[in-house]
CSV table of C-alpha atoms in Angstrom, one decimal:
chain,number,residue,atom,x,y,z
A,1,UNK,CA,0.4,-56.4,-11.8
A,2,UNK,CA,-1.4,-56.6,-15.2
A,3,UNK,CA,-1.7,-53.1,-16.7
A,4,UNK,CA,-4.9,-52.9,-18.7
A,5,UNK,CA,-6.1,-50.1,-20.9
A,6,UNK,CA,-8.8,-49.3,-18.3
A,7,UNK,CA,-6.1,-49.0,-15.5
A,8,UNK,CA,-3.9,-46.9,-17.7
A,9,UNK,CA,-6.7,-44.4,-18.5
A,10,UNK,CA,-7.8,-44.3,-14.9
A,11,UNK,CA,-4.2,-43.6,-13.9
A,12,UNK,CA,-3.8,-40.7,-16.4
A,13,UNK,CA,-7.1,-39.2,-15.2
A,14,UNK,CA,-6.0,-39.4,-11.6
A,15,UNK,CA,-2.7,-37.6,-12.3
A,16,UNK,CA,-4.5,-35.0,-14.3
A,17,UNK,CA,-7.0,-34.5,-11.5
A,18,UNK,CA,-4.2,-34.1,-8.9
A,19,UNK,CA,-2.3,-31.7,-11.2
A,20,UNK,CA,-5.4,-29.5,-11.7
A,21,UNK,CA,-6.0,-29.5,-7.9
A,22,UNK,CA,-2.4,-28.4,-7.3
A,23,UNK,CA,-2.4,-25.7,-10.1
A,24,UNK,CA,-1.5,-22.4,-8.5
A,25,UNK,CA,-4.2,-19.7,-8.3
A,26,UNK,CA,-3.5,-16.2,-9.3
A,27,UNK,CA,-3.9,-13.2,-7.0
A,28,UNK,CA,-7.1,-11.3,-7.5
A,29,UNK,CA,-6.9,-7.7,-8.7
A,30,UNK,CA,-7.3,-5.2,-5.9
A,31,UNK,CA,-10.6,-3.4,-5.6
A,32,UNK,CA,-10.4,0.4,-5.6
A,33,UNK,CA,-12.8,3.3,-4.9
A,34,UNK,CA,-15.4,4.2,-7.5
A,35,UNK,CA,-14.4,7.8,-7.0
A,36,UNK,CA,-16.6,10.9,-7.4
A,37,UNK,CA,-16.5,11.2,-11.2
A,38,UNK,CA,-18.4,8.1,-12.4
A,39,UNK,CA,-20.3,9.6,-15.4
A,40,UNK,CA,-23.6,11.1,-14.6
A,41,UNK,CA,-24.5,11.3,-18.3
A,42,UNK,CA,-22.6,8.8,-20.4
A,43,UNK,CA,-21.7,10.0,-23.9
A,44,UNK,CA,-23.6,8.4,-26.8
A,45,UNK,CA,-20.3,7.6,-28.4
A,46,UNK,CA,-18.7,5.1,-26.0
A,47,UNK,CA,-16.6,3.0,-28.3
A,48,UNK,CA,-12.9,1.9,-27.9
A,49,UNK,CA,-11.4,5.0,-29.3
A,50,UNK,CA,-11.6,7.8,-26.7
A,51,UNK,CA,-9.4,10.1,-28.7
A,52,UNK,CA,-12.2,10.9,-31.2
A,53,UNK,CA,-15.9,11.8,-30.9
A,54,UNK,CA,-18.5,10.9,-33.5
A,55,UNK,CA,-19.4,13.9,-35.6
A,56,UNK,CA,-16.1,15.8,-34.8
A,57,UNK,CA,-13.1,16.1,-37.0
A,58,UNK,CA,-10.6,16.9,-34.2
A,59,UNK,CA,-8.7,14.5,-31.9
A,60,UNK,CA,-8.1,14.7,-28.2
A,61,UNK,CA,-5.1,16.6,-26.9
A,62,UNK,CA,-2.3,14.7,-25.1
A,63,UNK,CA,-0.1,11.6,-25.4
A,64,UNK,CA,-2.0,8.8,-27.1
A,65,UNK,CA,-2.0,5.4,-25.4
A,66,UNK,CA,-3.1,1.9,-26.3
A,67,UNK,CA,-4.3,-0.4,-23.5
A,68,UNK,CA,-4.5,-4.1,-24.1
A,69,UNK,CA,-6.4,-5.7,-21.3
A,70,UNK,CA,-7.5,-9.2,-20.4
A,71,UNK,CA,-10.0,-10.5,-17.9
A,72,UNK,CA,-9.4,-13.9,-16.4
A,73,UNK,CA,-10.6,-15.9,-13.4
A,74,UNK,CA,-8.5,-16.8,-10.4
A,75,UNK,CA,-7.0,-19.8,-12.3
A,76,UNK,CA,-6.1,-17.8,-15.4
A,77,UNK,CA,-9.0,-18.9,-17.5
A,78,UNK,CA,-10.4,-16.2,-19.9
A,79,UNK,CA,-13.7,-14.6,-19.1
A,80,UNK,CA,-15.5,-13.9,-22.3
A,81,UNK,CA,-18.0,-11.2,-22.8
A,82,UNK,CA,-17.1,-9.5,-19.5
A,83,UNK,CA,-18.6,-6.0,-19.5
A,84,UNK,CA,-15.9,-3.3,-19.1
A,85,UNK,CA,-16.7,0.3,-18.3
A,86,UNK,CA,-13.9,2.8,-18.0
A,87,UNK,CA,-13.6,6.5,-17.4
A,88,UNK,CA,-10.8,9.0,-16.9
A,89,UNK,CA,-9.7,12.6,-16.8
A,90,UNK,CA,-8.3,14.2,-19.9
A,91,UNK,CA,-4.7,15.2,-20.6
A,92,UNK,CA,-5.1,18.4,-18.5
A,93,UNK,CA,-6.5,16.5,-15.5
A,94,UNK,CA,-10.2,17.5,-15.9
A,95,UNK,CA,-13.2,15.1,-15.8
A,96,UNK,CA,-16.3,15.8,-18.0
A,97,UNK,CA,-18.4,15.7,-14.8
A,98,UNK,CA,-20.5,18.3,-12.9
A,99,UNK,CA,-18.5,17.6,-9.8
A,100,UNK,CA,-15.3,18.8,-11.4
A,101,UNK,CA,-16.6,22.2,-12.5
A,102,UNK,CA,-14.3,24.0,-10.0
A,103,UNK,CA,-11.3,22.5,-11.7
A,104,UNK,CA,-9.4,25.3,-13.5
A,105,UNK,CA,-8.1,22.8,-16.1
A,106,UNK,CA,-9.9,23.0,-19.5
A,107,UNK,CA,-12.3,20.4,-20.9
A,108,UNK,CA,-11.3,18.8,-24.2
A,109,UNK,CA,-14.3,18.9,-26.6
A,110,UNK,CA,-12.7,16.1,-28.6
A,111,UNK,CA,-12.2,13.7,-25.7
A,112,UNK,CA,-14.7,10.9,-25.1
A,113,UNK,CA,-13.6,10.2,-21.5
A,114,UNK,CA,-15.8,7.1,-21.1
A,115,UNK,CA,-16.1,3.7,-22.9
A,116,UNK,CA,-18.2,0.6,-22.6
A,117,UNK,CA,-16.6,-2.5,-24.0
A,118,UNK,CA,-16.9,-6.3,-23.9
A,119,UNK,CA,-14.1,-8.8,-23.7
A,120,UNK,CA,-13.7,-11.3,-26.6
A,121,UNK,CA,-13.6,-15.1,-26.4
A,122,UNK,CA,-10.0,-14.9,-25.0
A,123,UNK,CA,-11.0,-12.4,-22.3
A,124,UNK,CA,-9.3,-9.5,-24.1
A,125,UNK,CA,-10.3,-6.0,-24.6
A,126,UNK,CA,-8.4,-3.1,-26.1
A,127,UNK,CA,-8.9,0.7,-26.3
A,128,UNK,CA,-7.1,3.8,-27.4
A,129,UNK,CA,-7.1,7.0,-25.2
A,130,UNK,CA,-4.7,9.7,-24.0
A,131,UNK,CA,-2.6,9.5,-20.9
A,132,UNK,CA,-4.5,11.1,-18.0
A,133,UNK,CA,-2.7,13.8,-16.0
A,134,UNK,CA,-2.1,13.7,-12.2
A,135,UNK,CA,-4.3,16.2,-10.2
A,136,UNK,CA,-4.9,17.5,-6.7
A,137,UNK,CA,-7.7,16.5,-4.4
A,138,UNK,CA,-8.5,17.7,-0.9
A,139,UNK,CA,-6.7,14.8,0.6
A,140,UNK,CA,-3.7,14.4,-1.6
A,141,UNK,CA,-2.4,14.4,-5.2
A,142,UNK,CA,-3.5,11.6,-7.5
A,143,UNK,CA,-1.1,9.8,-9.8
A,144,UNK,CA,-2.3,9.2,-13.4
A,145,UNK,CA,-4.9,6.5,-13.4
A,146,UNK,CA,-8.0,5.1,-15.3
A,147,UNK,CA,-11.2,4.0,-13.5
A,148,UNK,CA,-12.8,0.6,-14.3
A,149,UNK,CA,-16.0,-1.2,-13.5
A,150,UNK,CA,-15.8,-4.8,-14.7
A,151,UNK,CA,-18.8,-7.2,-14.7
A,152,UNK,CA,-17.5,-10.7,-15.1
A,153,UNK,CA,-20.9,-12.4,-14.7
A,154,UNK,CA,-20.1,-13.9,-11.3
A,155,UNK,CA,-18.3,-10.9,-9.9
A,156,UNK,CA,-18.3,-7.1,-10.3
A,157,UNK,CA,-15.0,-5.4,-9.7
A,158,UNK,CA,-14.5,-1.7,-9.3
A,159,UNK,CA,-10.9,-0.7,-9.5
A,160,UNK,CA,-8.3,1.6,-11.1
A,161,UNK,CA,-5.4,1.0,-13.4
A,162,UNK,CA,-2.1,2.8,-12.9
A,163,UNK,CA,0.9,3.4,-15.0
A,164,UNK,CA,4.4,2.1,-14.2
A,165,UNK,CA,7.3,4.3,-13.1
A,166,UNK,CA,5.2,7.3,-12.3
A,167,UNK,CA,6.9,9.6,-9.7
A,168,UNK,CA,3.6,10.0,-7.8
A,169,UNK,CA,2.9,6.3,-7.5
A,170,UNK,CA,4.6,6.1,-4.1
A,171,UNK,CA,2.5,8.8,-2.5
A,172,UNK,CA,-0.9,8.3,-4.1
A,173,UNK,CA,-3.2,7.5,-1.1
A,174,UNK,CA,-5.4,5.0,-3.0
A,175,UNK,CA,-2.5,3.2,-4.8
A,176,UNK,CA,-0.7,2.8,-1.4
A,177,UNK,CA,-3.7,0.9,-0.1
A,178,UNK,CA,-4.0,-1.5,-3.0
A,179,UNK,CA,-3.3,-5.1,-2.1
A,180,UNK,CA,-1.4,-6.3,-3.9
A,181,UNK,CA,-0.1,-3.0,-5.4
A,182,UNK,CA,1.3,-4.7,-8.5
A,183,UNK,CA,-2.2,-6.0,-9.4
A,184,UNK,CA,-3.4,-2.5,-10.5
A,185,UNK,CA,-0.2,-1.3,-12.3
A,186,UNK,CA,-0.1,-2.0,-16.0
A,187,UNK,CA,3.0,-3.2,-17.8
A,188,UNK,CA,4.7,-1.0,-20.4
A,189,UNK,CA,5.1,-2.9,-23.7
A,190,UNK,CA,6.6,-2.0,-27.1
A,191,UNK,CA,4.5,0.4,-29.2
A,192,UNK,CA,2.2,-1.3,-31.6
A,193,UNK,CA,3.3,-1.2,-35.2
A,194,UNK,CA,-0.2,-0.3,-36.2
A,195,UNK,CA,-0.1,2.8,-33.9
A,196,UNK,CA,3.5,3.9,-33.4
A,197,UNK,CA,2.5,7.3,-31.9
A,198,UNK,CA,0.8,5.7,-28.9
A,199,UNK,CA,2.5,4.4,-25.8
A,200,UNK,CA,1.4,0.8,-25.2
A,201,UNK,CA,0.5,-1.0,-22.0
A,202,UNK,CA,-0.8,-4.5,-21.0
A,203,UNK,CA,-3.0,-5.1,-18.0
A,204,UNK,CA,-4.5,-8.4,-16.8
A,205,UNK,CA,-7.6,-8.2,-14.5
A,206,UNK,CA,-7.9,-11.2,-12.3
A,207,UNK,CA,-11.4,-11.7,-10.8
A,208,UNK,CA,-11.6,-13.7,-7.6
A,209,UNK,CA,-13.8,-16.5,-9.1
A,210,UNK,CA,-13.0,-19.8,-10.7
């Protein structure tokens, strides 16, 4: 058989097409409840540093953390300019929300508690916060977690991110129902040289589109 340049190019294209078709898909990140504490009034300061508030000299109480996140589609392709909202309780286990007024834990006047971010061209986003505390609810104790609402243009995902090796992870009623459970648990990584005081975590959000 005479191998021409046209046949060779066609053959390479066919192999590439088959390889792409057989490329494994990732597992979509599990959806989780919005919860009762989605901000009623969002703070005017909603940048990527939740440990400081504009106009205040103090910093939030608690263990600082750095979260490096990435939003990808089901095939691992980055989703640029995904809109990421996140909110959490403070280091004492209290939300800055009217529905949490009965909580005896103190509010932190220097804690932002909410951020609105956008992923970059590689699908990445990053923020600094404090590690949230576990707390009681009428139906069980919650392990430390951060709430997320992520708009990836073709899909909106409401979920929660959890921390690895937490004692309450095995009994948290929402985490137990996550499928797969691993999809909502961040990975602990080495502390960043630029922020050695903060614990560091990496978390990939997989949207079920592609």
